[in-house]
CSV table of C-alpha atoms and ligand atoms in Angstrom, one decimal:
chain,number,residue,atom,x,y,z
A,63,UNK,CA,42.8,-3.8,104.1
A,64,UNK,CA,39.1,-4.2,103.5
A,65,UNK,CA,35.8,-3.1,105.6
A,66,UNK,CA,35.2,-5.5,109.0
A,67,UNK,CA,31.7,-5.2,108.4
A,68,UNK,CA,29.9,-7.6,105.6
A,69,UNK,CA,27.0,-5.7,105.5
A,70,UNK,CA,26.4,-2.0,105.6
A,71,UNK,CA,22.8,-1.7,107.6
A,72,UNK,CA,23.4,1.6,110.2
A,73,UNK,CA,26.9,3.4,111.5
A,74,UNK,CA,25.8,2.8,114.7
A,75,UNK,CA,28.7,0.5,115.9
A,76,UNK,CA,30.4,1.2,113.0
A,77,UNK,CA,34.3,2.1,113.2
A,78,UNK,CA,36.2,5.3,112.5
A,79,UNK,CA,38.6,3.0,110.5
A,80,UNK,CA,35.9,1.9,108.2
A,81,UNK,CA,34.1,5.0,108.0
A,82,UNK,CA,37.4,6.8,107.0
A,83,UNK,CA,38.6,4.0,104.5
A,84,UNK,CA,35.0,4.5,102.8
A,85,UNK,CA,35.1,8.4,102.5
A,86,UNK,CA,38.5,7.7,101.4
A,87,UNK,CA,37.5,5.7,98.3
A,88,UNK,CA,34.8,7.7,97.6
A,89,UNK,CA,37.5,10.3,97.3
A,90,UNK,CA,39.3,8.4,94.9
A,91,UNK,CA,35.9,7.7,92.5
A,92,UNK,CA,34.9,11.5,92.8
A,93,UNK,CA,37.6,11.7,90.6
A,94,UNK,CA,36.5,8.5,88.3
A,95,UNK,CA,32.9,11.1,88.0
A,96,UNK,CA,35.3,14.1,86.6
A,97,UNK,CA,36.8,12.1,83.9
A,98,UNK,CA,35.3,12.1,80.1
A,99,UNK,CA,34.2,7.9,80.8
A,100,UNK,CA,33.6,8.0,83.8
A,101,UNK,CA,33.3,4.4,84.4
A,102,UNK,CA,35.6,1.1,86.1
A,103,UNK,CA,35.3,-2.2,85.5
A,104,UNK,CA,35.7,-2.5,89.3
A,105,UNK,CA,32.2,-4.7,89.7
A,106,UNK,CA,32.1,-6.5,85.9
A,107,UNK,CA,29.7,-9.4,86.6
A,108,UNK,CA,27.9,-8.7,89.8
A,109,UNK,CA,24.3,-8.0,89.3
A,110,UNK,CA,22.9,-5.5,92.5
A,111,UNK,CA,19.7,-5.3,93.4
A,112,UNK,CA,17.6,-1.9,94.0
A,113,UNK,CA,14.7,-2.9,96.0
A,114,UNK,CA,12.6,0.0,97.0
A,115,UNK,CA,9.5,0.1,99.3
A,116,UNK,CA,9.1,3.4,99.7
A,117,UNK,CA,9.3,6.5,97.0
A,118,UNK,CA,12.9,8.0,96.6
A,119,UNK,CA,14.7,10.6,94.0
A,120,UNK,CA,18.3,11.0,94.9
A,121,UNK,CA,19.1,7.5,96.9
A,122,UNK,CA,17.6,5.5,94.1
A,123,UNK,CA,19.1,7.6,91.0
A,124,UNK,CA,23.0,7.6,92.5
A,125,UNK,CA,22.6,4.0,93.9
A,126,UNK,CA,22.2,3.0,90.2
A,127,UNK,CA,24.2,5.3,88.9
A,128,UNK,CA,27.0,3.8,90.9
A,129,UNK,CA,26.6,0.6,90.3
A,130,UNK,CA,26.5,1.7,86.3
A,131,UNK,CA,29.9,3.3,87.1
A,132,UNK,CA,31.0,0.2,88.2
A,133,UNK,CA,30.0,-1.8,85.7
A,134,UNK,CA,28.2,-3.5,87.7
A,135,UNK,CA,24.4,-4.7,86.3
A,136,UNK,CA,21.6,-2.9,88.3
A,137,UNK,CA,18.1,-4.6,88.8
A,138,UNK,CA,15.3,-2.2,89.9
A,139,UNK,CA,12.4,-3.3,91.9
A,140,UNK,CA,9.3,-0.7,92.7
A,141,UNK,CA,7.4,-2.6,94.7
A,142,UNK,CA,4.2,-0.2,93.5
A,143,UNK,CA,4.4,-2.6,90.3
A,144,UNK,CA,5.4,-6.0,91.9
A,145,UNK,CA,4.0,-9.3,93.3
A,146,UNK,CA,4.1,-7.3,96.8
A,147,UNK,CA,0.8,-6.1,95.1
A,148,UNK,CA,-0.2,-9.8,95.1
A,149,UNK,CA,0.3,-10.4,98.2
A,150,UNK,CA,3.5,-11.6,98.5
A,151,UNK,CA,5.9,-11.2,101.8
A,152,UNK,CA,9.1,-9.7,102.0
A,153,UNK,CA,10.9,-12.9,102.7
A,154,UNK,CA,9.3,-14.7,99.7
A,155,UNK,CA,10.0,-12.1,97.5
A,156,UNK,CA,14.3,-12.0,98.5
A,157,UNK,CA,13.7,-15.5,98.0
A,158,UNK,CA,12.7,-15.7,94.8
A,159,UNK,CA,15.5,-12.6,93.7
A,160,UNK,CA,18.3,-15.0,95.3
A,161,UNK,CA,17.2,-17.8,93.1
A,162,UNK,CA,18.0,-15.5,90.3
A,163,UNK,CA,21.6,-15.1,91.3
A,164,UNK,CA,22.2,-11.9,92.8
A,165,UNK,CA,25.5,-10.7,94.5
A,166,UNK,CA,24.2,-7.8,96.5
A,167,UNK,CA,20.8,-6.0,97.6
A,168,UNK,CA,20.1,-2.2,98.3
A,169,UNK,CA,17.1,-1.6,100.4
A,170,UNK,CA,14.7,1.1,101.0
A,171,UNK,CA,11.9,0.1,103.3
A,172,UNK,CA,9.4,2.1,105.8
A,173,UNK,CA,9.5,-0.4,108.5
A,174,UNK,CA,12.8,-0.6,110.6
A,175,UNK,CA,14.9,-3.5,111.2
A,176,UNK,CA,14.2,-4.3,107.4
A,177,UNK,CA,17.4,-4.6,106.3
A,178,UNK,CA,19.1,-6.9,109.2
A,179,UNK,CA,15.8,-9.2,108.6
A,180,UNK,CA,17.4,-9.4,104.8
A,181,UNK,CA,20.9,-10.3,106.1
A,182,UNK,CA,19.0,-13.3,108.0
A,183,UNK,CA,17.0,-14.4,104.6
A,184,UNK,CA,19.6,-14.1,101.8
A,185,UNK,CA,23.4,-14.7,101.1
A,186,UNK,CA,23.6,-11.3,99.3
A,187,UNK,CA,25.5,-8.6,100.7
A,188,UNK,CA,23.0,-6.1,102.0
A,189,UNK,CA,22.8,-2.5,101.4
A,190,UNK,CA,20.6,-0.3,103.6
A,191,UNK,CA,18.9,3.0,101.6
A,192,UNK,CA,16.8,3.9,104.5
A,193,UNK,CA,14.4,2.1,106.8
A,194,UNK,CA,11.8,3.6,109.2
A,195,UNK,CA,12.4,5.7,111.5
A,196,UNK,CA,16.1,4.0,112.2
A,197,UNK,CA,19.0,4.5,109.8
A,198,UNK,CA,20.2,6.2,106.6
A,199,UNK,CA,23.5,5.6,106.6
A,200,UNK,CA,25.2,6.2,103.0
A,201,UNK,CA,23.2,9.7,103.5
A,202,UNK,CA,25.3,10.2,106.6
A,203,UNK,CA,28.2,9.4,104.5
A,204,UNK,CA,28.1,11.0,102.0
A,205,UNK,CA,27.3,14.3,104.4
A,206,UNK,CA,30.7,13.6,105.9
A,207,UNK,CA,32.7,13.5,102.8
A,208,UNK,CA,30.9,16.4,101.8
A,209,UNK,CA,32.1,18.5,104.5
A,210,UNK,CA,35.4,17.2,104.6
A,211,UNK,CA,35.9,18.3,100.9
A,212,UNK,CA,35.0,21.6,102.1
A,213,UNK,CA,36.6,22.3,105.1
A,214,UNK,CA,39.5,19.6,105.1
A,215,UNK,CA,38.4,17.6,108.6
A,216,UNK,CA,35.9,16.7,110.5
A,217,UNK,CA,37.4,16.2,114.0
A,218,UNK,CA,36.4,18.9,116.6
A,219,UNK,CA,33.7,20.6,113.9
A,220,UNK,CA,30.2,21.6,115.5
A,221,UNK,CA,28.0,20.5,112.9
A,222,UNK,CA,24.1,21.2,114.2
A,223,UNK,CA,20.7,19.5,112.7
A,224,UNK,CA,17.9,21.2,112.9
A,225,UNK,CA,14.3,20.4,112.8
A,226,UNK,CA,12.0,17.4,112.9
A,227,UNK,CA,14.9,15.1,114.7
A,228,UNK,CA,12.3,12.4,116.1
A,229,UNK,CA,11.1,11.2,112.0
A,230,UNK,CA,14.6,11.6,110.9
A,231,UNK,CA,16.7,8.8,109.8
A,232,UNK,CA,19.5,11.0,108.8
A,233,UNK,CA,19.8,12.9,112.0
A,234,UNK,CA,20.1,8.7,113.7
A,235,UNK,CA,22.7,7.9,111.4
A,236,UNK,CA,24.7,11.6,111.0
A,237,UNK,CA,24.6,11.3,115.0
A,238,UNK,CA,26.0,8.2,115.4
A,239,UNK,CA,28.6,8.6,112.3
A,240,UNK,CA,29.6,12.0,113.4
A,241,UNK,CA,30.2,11.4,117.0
A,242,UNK,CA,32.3,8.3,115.9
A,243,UNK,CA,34.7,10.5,113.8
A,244,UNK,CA,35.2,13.3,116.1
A,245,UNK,CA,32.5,15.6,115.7
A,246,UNK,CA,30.2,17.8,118.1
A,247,UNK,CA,27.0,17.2,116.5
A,248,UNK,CA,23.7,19.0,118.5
A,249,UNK,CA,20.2,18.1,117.4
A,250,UNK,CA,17.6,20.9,117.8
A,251,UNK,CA,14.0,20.9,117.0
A,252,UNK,CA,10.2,21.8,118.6
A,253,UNK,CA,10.2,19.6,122.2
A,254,UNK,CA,7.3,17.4,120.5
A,255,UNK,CA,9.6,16.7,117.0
A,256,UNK,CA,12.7,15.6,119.5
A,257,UNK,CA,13.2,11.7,120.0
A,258,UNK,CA,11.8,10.3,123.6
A,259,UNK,CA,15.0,8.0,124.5
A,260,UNK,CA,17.5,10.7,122.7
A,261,UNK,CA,20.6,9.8,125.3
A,262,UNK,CA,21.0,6.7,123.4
A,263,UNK,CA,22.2,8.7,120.3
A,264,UNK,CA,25.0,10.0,122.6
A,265,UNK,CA,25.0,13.9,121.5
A,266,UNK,CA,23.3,16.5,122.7
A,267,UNK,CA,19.5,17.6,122.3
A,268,UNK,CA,18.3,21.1,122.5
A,269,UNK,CA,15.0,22.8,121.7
A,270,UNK,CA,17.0,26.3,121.6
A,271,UNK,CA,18.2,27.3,118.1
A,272,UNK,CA,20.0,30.0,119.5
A,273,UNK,CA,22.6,27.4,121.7
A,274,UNK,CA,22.6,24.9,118.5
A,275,UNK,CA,23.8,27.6,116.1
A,276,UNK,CA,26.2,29.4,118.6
A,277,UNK,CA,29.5,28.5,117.0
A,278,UNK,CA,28.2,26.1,114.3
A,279,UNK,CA,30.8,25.5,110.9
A,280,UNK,CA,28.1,23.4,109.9
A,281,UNK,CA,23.7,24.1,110.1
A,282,UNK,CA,22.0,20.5,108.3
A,283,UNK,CA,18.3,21.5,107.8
A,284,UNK,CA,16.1,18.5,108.2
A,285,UNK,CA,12.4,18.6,106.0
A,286,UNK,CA,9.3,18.5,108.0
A,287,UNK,CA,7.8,15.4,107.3
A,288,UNK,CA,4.1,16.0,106.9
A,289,UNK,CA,2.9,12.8,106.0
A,290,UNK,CA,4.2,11.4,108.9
A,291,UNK,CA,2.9,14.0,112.0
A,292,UNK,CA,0.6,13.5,114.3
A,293,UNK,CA,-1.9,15.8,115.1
A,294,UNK,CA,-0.6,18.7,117.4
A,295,UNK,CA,2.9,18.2,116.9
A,296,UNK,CA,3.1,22.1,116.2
A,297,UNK,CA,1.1,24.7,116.3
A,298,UNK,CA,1.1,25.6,112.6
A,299,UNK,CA,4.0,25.8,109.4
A,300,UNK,CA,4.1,29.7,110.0
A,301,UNK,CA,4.9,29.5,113.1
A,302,UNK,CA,7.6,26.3,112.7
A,303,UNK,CA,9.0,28.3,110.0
A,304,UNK,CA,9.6,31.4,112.2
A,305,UNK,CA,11.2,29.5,115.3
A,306,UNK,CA,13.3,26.6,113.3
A,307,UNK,CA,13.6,27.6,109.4
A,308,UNK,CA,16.4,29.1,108.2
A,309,UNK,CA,16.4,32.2,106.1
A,310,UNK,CA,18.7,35.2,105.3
A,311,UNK,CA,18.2,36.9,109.1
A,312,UNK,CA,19.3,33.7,110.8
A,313,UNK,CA,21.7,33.2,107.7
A,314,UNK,CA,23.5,36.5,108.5
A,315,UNK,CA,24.0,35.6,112.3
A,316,UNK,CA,26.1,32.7,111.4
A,317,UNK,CA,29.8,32.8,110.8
A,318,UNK,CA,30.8,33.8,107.3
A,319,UNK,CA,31.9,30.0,106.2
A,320,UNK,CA,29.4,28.4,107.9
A,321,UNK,CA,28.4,25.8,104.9
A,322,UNK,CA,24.1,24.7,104.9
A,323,UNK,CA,23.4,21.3,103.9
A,324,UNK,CA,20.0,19.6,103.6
A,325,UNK,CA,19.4,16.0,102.7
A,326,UNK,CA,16.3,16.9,100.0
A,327,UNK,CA,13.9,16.6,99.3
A,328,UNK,CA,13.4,20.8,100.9
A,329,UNK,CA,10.3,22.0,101.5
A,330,UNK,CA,11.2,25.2,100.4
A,331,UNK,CA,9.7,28.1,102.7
A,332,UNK,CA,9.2,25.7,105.6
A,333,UNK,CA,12.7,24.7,107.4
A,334,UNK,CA,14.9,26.5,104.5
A,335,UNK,CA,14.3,29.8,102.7
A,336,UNK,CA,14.6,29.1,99.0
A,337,UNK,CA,17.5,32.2,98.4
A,338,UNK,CA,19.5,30.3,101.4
A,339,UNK,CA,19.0,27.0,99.7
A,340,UNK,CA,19.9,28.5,96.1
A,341,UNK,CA,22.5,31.0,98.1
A,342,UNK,CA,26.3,31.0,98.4
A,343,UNK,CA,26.5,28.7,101.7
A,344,UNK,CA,24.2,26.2,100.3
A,345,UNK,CA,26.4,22.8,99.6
A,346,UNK,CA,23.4,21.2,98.9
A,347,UNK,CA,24.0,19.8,95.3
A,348,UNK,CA,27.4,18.8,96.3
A,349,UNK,CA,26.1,16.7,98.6
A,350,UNK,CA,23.9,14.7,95.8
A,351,UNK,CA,27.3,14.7,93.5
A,352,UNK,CA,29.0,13.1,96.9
A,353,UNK,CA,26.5,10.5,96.9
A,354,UNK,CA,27.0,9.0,93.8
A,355,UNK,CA,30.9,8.4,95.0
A,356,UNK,CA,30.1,7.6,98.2
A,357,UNK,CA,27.6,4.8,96.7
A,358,UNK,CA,30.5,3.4,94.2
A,359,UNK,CA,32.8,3.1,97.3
A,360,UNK,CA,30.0,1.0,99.9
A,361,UNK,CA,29.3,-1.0,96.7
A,362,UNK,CA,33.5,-1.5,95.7
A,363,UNK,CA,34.3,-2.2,99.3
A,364,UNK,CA,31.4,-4.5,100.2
A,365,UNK,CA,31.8,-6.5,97.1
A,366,UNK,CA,35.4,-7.2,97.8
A,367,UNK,CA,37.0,-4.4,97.0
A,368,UNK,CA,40.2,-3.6,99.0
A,369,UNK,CA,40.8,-7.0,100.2
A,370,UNK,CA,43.5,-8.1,98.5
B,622,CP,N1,18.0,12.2,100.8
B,622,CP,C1,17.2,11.2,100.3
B,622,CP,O1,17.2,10.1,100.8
B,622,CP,O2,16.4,11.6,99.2
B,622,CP,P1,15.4,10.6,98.5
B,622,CP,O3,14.3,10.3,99.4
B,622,CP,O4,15.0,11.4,97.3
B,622,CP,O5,16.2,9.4,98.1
């Protein structure tokens, strides 16, 4: 059996089913990564898309890395030395890569809602790498299959993120994903960096560190992101850093398997001490080898891959 979705834009809504069937064939590829070729001739033929609006290391590197592994032939578009600069709109500009004869599209874009407006423009099968404020969803993945490589489940784990929930993507879509597969996840950050409406993520919201880290296997460190505050969101880095960043005090409070995960890019010395992030805990760097398997499986299984 396949995906039910035909799209992958959130994992809000999305199913435990689905979400298991992807980490379980990004299982299977992790071990594709390990051999000397590492490379399936899974995608031969279909030509993906990278279309990215905003600046991005890890999700644009393992996205095309994945489709490489696949065989599949990646397209990159930087819209910093496109037609965007032009003037042209978005829907012009899938447009115009459709006539080309594309089979699927990966998106990063700042404004939310992006990549649904793609599904409404194009035939392709749409890929969302972050948009806004709303969803990150392969990130949330891959998170997920990194912890369950670790600790062998995810069901009944307390996993808590910590710091500037309200910008955060990652923390939507690791809420939303979590819950659905059994997981306690708490958010926790300064009252003015927590989201206004957060019942609708369905997990609990705390400004106390002390009650998100009571008990946690798993502590995800989210990066402060400066170039999207507000004035007066806090008082000042030092004093962020003292009450939400983790370092080797807070480190030695926690139980002695507790495993630390951040997304990157880390503003080291801010929300994560650099010997934490470097230290024995960190899983940080298997998280960004996850990806890349994660990635081959969204792209396998929305291109038709387990359907037969
Ligand atoms: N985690 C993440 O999305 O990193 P990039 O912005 O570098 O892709």
């Amino acid at each position: 059996m396949g995906l039910s979705i035909q799209h992958l834009l959130g994992l809000d809504g999305v199913s435990r089913e689905d979400i298991t069937l992807i980490l379980d064939t990004a299982d299977s590829f992790h071990e594709v990564l390990e051999r000397e070729i590492p490379v399936v001739p899974t995608l031969r033929g279909k030509t993906v898309v990278n279309l990215f609006y905003e600046n991005s290391t890890r999700t644009r590197i393992s996205f095309e890395l994945a489709e490489k592994r696949l065989s599949a032939g990646p397209i990159n578009f930087s819209s910093s030395t496109s037609s965007v600069n032009k003037g042209e709109i978005l829907r012009d500009t899938i447009k115009n890569i459709e006539a080309m004869k594309i089979h699927m599209v990966v998106v990063r874009h700042g404004a939310a809602g992006v990549p649904y407006f793609l599904t409404q423009c194009t035939k392709a099968v749409i890929i969302n790498a972050g948009d806004g404020l709303h969803e990150h969803p392969t990130q949330a993945l891959l998170d997920m299959m990194t912890i369950r490589r670790k600790l062998g489940r995810l069901e009944g784990l307390k996993v808590a993120i910590i710091g500037d929930i309200f910008h955060s993507r990652v923390a939507r879509s690791n809420a939303w994903g979590m819950k659905t597969m059994g997981i306690n996840v708490v958010l926790c950050g300064p009252p003015t960096l927590l989201p206004q409406h957060s019942e609708s993520l369905g997990v609990p919201v705390t400004d106390n560190l002390e009650e998100a880290l009571d008990g946690a296997n798993v502590v995800m460190l989210l990066r402060l992101q400066l170039e999207r505050q507000s004035s007066g969101t806090f008082p000042s880095i030092r004093e962020y850093r003292d009450r939400y960043g983790l370092d080797l005090d807070k480190l030695s409070r926690l139980p002695e398997d507790v495993l630390i995960m951040h997304p990157g890019p880390i503003n080291r010395g801010i929300e994560l001490a650099s010997n934490v992030a470097d230290g024995s805990h960190s899983v940080i760097l298997d998280q960004v080898t996850c990806g890349v398997a994660v990635r081959m499986s969204v792209l396998y299984l929305l291109g038709g891959g387990g359907n037969d």
